[in-house]
């Protein structure tokens, strides 16, 4: 079941051999019922990242203070939107010293730029449960486009009566595109921190309106 509807089906007219017609599969009531406003649940949501360290290993981290809203349209994917705010002070890599360095002027300058934001500009159905959302990612006051490939994990009503939807996704960025250029050269060649950063998203959101 895809969140944003199903792939179009192409039918060939028997009376006109050179012409084809595209038939849009009807949207199921189950999908249409998901249309509405949702609030991201920070206690069940994480935005993670992976950076290569010293050319040989990965360092993983996440942001623990995430807020945002989603507008889901089960009948028209182009009308779905997402808005996410991340508090940069909430960065957690499992090392207080490393977290402190990441918050410093070498990296995120959290005193000056306390938030990272994402504002969607486009949503696309890719077929099945897969879709892509594109938007503006702002870090250090610099805004660049980002596309996130997402999988819709379904919807459910939790024991407290909340209607939830879940998603997981991934993306890659070059941190230098957002002005994150600090590095250190290694004696054996290469650099201490990779430019390419892998992002991961596990999002749970609760319906807040229609």
C-alpha positions as a Python dict, from the first residue, in 0.01 Angstrom:
ca = {
    (1, 'X'): (0, 0, 0),
    (2, 'X'): (162, 323, -112),
    (3, 'X'): (99, 639, 86),
    (4, 'X'): (63, 858, -219),
    (5, 'X'): (-146, 630, -438),
    (6, 'X'): (-56, 373, -698),
    (7, 'X'): (133, 369, -1024),
    (8, 'X'): (-60, 465, -1334),
    (9, 'X'): (-168, 180, -1559),
    (10, 'X'): (-145, 214, -1938),
    (11, 'X'): (-416, 58, -2154),
    (12, 'X'): (-415, 21, -2533),
    (13, 'X'): (-735, 101, -2715),
    (14, 'X'): (-854, -194, -2926),
    (15, 'X'): (-1006, 41, -3181),
    (16, 'X'): (-695, 255, -3232),
    (17, 'X'): (-378, 46, -3253),
    (18, 'X'): (-141, 345, -3249),
    (19, 'X'): (-292, 514, -2942),
    (20, 'X'): (-258, 433, -2575),
    (21, 'X'): (-454, 561, -2280),
    (22, 'X'): (-334, 595, -1926),
    (23, 'X'): (-581, 483, -1663),
    (24, 'X'): (-530, 610, -1311),
    (25, 'X'): (-598, 344, -1050),
    (26, 'X'): (-867, 457, -808),
    (27, 'X'): (-739, 567, -470),
    (28, 'X'): (-840, 323, -199),
    (29, 'X'): (-1051, 453, 91),
    (30, 'X'): (-774, 333, 325),
    (31, 'X'): (-523, 566, 160),
    (32, 'X'): (-763, 856, 130),
    (33, 'X'): (-836, 827, 502),
    (34, 'X'): (-473, 912, 583),
    (35, 'X'): (-514, 1263, 446),
    (36, 'X'): (-467, 1516, 723),
    (37, 'X'): (-230, 1701, 952),
    (38, 'X'): (25, 1519, 1169),
    (39, 'X'): (269, 1622, 1440),
    (40, 'X'): (605, 1449, 1469),
    (41, 'X'): (644, 1253, 1792),
    (42, 'X'): (998, 1336, 1915),
    (43, 'X'): (1009, 1045, 2159),
    (44, 'X'): (971, 798, 1871),
    (45, 'X'): (1161, 990, 1604),
    (46, 'X'): (1532, 1007, 1530),
    (47, 'X'): (1746, 1176, 1267),
    (48, 'X'): (2082, 1009, 1240),
    (49, 'X'): (2406, 1060, 1052),
    (50, 'X'): (2719, 865, 967),
    (51, 'X'): (3059, 1018, 886),
    (52, 'X'): (3379, 839, 789),
    (53, 'X'): (3651, 895, 1049),
    (54, 'X'): (4024, 880, 970),
    (55, 'X'): (3940, 712, 637),
    (56, 'X'): (3888, 375, 804),
    (57, 'X'): (3580, 368, 1028),
    (58, 'X'): (3235, 519, 1072),
    (59, 'X'): (3118, 751, 1347),
    (60, 'X'): (2743, 749, 1406),
    (61, 'X'): (2536, 1013, 1575),
    (62, 'X'): (2185, 1151, 1602),
    (63, 'X'): (1982, 1454, 1700),
    (64, 'X'): (1746, 1387, 1990),
    (65, 'X'): (1542, 1711, 1986),
    (66, 'X'): (1329, 1704, 1672),
    (67, 'X'): (997, 1879, 1608),
    (68, 'X'): (782, 1923, 1302),
    (69, 'X'): (458, 1877, 1115),
    (70, 'X'): (342, 1678, 814),
    (71, 'X'): (53, 1729, 581),
    (72, 'X'): (-30, 1399, 412),
    (73, 'X'): (-252, 1371, 109),
    (74, 'X'): (-353, 1014, 33),
    (75, 'X'): (-507, 1112, -301),
    (76, 'X'): (-252, 1356, -443),
    (77, 'X'): (116, 1317, -345),
    (78, 'X'): (210, 1659, -478),
    (79, 'X'): (1, 1818, -203),
    (80, 'X'): (190, 1647, 82),
    (81, 'X'): (437, 1858, 279),
    (82, 'X'): (686, 1832, 565),
    (83, 'X'): (840, 2085, 802),
    (84, 'X'): (1113, 1975, 1045),
    (85, 'X'): (1314, 2167, 1306),
    (86, 'X'): (1619, 2017, 1475),
    (87, 'X'): (1789, 2164, 1782),
    (88, 'X'): (2161, 2137, 1715),
    (89, 'X'): (2249, 2128, 2086),
    (90, 'X'): (2083, 1785, 2096),
    (91, 'X'): (2359, 1621, 1889),
    (92, 'X'): (2472, 1291, 2041),
    (93, 'X'): (2760, 1076, 1914),
    (94, 'X'): (2827, 892, 2238),
    (95, 'X'): (3127, 1110, 2325),
    (96, 'X'): (3088, 1433, 2521),
    (97, 'X'): (3422, 1567, 2391),
    (98, 'X'): (3329, 1496, 2030),
    (99, 'X'): (2981, 1644, 2078),
    (100, 'X'): (3139, 1958, 2221),
    (101, 'X'): (3366, 1989, 1920),
    (102, 'X'): (3073, 1947, 1682),
    (103, 'X'): (2884, 2226, 1862),
    (104, 'X'): (3184, 2459, 1843),
    (105, 'X'): (3286, 2717, 1582),
    (106, 'X'): (3470, 2443, 1390),
    (107, 'X'): (3141, 2282, 1295),
    (108, 'X'): (2782, 2378, 1381),
    (109, 'X'): (2836, 2701, 1577),
    (110, 'X'): (2530, 2621, 1786),
    (111, 'X'): (2545, 2950, 1979),
    (112, 'X'): (2491, 3138, 1653),
    (113, 'X'): (2289, 2879, 1459),
    (114, 'X'): (2084, 2680, 1711),
    (115, 'X'): (1854, 2513, 1456),
    (116, 'X'): (1873, 2302, 1142),
    (117, 'X'): (1553, 2314, 937),
    (118, 'X'): (1394, 2131, 646),
    (119, 'X'): (1102, 2267, 445),
    (120, 'X'): (965, 2049, 169),
    (121, 'X'): (900, 2182, -180),
    (122, 'X'): (797, 1864, -366),
    (123, 'X'): (665, 1514, -296),
    (124, 'X'): (665, 1226, -543),
    (125, 'X'): (527, 873, -545),
    (126, 'X'): (785, 620, -666),
    (127, 'X'): (556, 318, -655),
    (128, 'X'): (449, 84, -381),
    (129, 'X'): (548, 217, -40),
    (130, 'X'): (837, 427, -173),
    (131, 'X'): (838, 797, -234),
    (132, 'X'): (1071, 1094, -242),
    (133, 'X'): (1042, 1428, -72),
    (134, 'X'): (1254, 1723, -182),
    (135, 'X'): (1301, 2046, 6),
    (136, 'X'): (1528, 2313, 145),
    (137, 'X'): (1776, 2210, 415),
    (138, 'X'): (1922, 2500, 615),
    (139, 'X'): (2241, 2460, 819),
    (140, 'X'): (2461, 2748, 939),
    (141, 'X'): (2226, 2990, 765),
    (142, 'X'): (2294, 2825, 427),
    (143, 'X'): (2001, 2674, 238),
    (144, 'X'): (2049, 2400, -21),
    (145, 'X'): (1812, 2147, -180),
    (146, 'X'): (1791, 1796, -36),
    (147, 'X'): (1601, 1491, -162),
    (148, 'X'): (1510, 1216, 84),
    (149, 'X'): (1405, 869, -29),
    (150, 'X'): (1143, 742, 213),
    (151, 'X'): (950, 424, 278),
    (152, 'X'): (602, 446, 425),
    (153, 'X'): (582, 191, 707),
    (154, 'X'): (207, 210, 751),
    (155, 'X'): (-46, 349, 995),
    (156, 'X'): (-186, 226, 1326),
    (157, 'X'): (-384, 337, 1628),
    (158, 'X'): (-175, 311, 1944),
    (159, 'X'): (-311, 202, 2287),
    (160, 'X'): (-375, 567, 2377),
    (161, 'X'): (-601, 622, 2077),
    (162, 'X'): (-348, 817, 1871),
    (163, 'X'): (-351, 754, 1497),
    (164, 'X'): (12, 718, 1391),
    (165, 'X'): (200, 697, 1064),
    (166, 'X'): (560, 585, 1030),
    (167, 'X'): (838, 645, 780),
    (168, 'X'): (1203, 559, 738),
    (169, 'X'): (1439, 714, 489),
    (170, 'X'): (1788, 801, 381),
    (171, 'X'): (1987, 1068, 200),
    (172, 'X'): (2347, 1175, 142),
    (173, 'X'): (2499, 1521, 150),
    (174, 'X'): (2838, 1683, 113),
    (175, 'X'): (2880, 1882, 433),
    (176, 'X'): (3102, 2134, 256),
    (177, 'X'): (2795, 2248, 58),
    (178, 'X'): (2666, 2396, 385),
    (179, 'X'): (2997, 2549, 490),
    (180, 'X'): (3105, 2263, 716),
    (181, 'X'): (3463, 2251, 598),
    (182, 'X'): (3675, 2188, 910),
    (183, 'X'): (3919, 1901, 871),
    (184, 'X'): (4262, 1772, 961),
    (185, 'X'): (4515, 1602, 734),
    (186, 'X'): (4638, 1254, 819),
    (187, 'X'): (5008, 1167, 806),
    (188, 'X'): (4924, 862, 597),
    (189, 'X'): (4718, 1066, 351),
    (190, 'X'): (4353, 1163, 345),
    (191, 'X'): (4160, 1360, 603),
    (192, 'X'): (4014, 1304, 947),
    (193, 'X'): (3645, 1360, 861),
    (194, 'X'): (3471, 1268, 536),
    (195, 'X'): (3293, 1529, 332),
    (196, 'X'): (3013, 1285, 247),
    (197, 'X'): (2761, 1237, 526),
    (198, 'X'): (2491, 970, 523),
    (199, 'X'): (2161, 1071, 680),
    (200, 'X'): (1889, 842, 818),
    (201, 'X'): (1535, 920, 923),
    (202, 'X'): (1297, 724, 1147),
    (203, 'X'): (981, 924, 1191),
    (204, 'X'): (663, 862, 1384),
    (205, 'X'): (386, 1121, 1356),
    (206, 'X'): (47, 1155, 1523),
    (207, 'X'): (-264, 1284, 1353),
    (208, 'X'): (-349, 1628, 1487),
    (209, 'X'): (-630, 1733, 1253),
    (210, 'X'): (-784, 1682, 912),
}
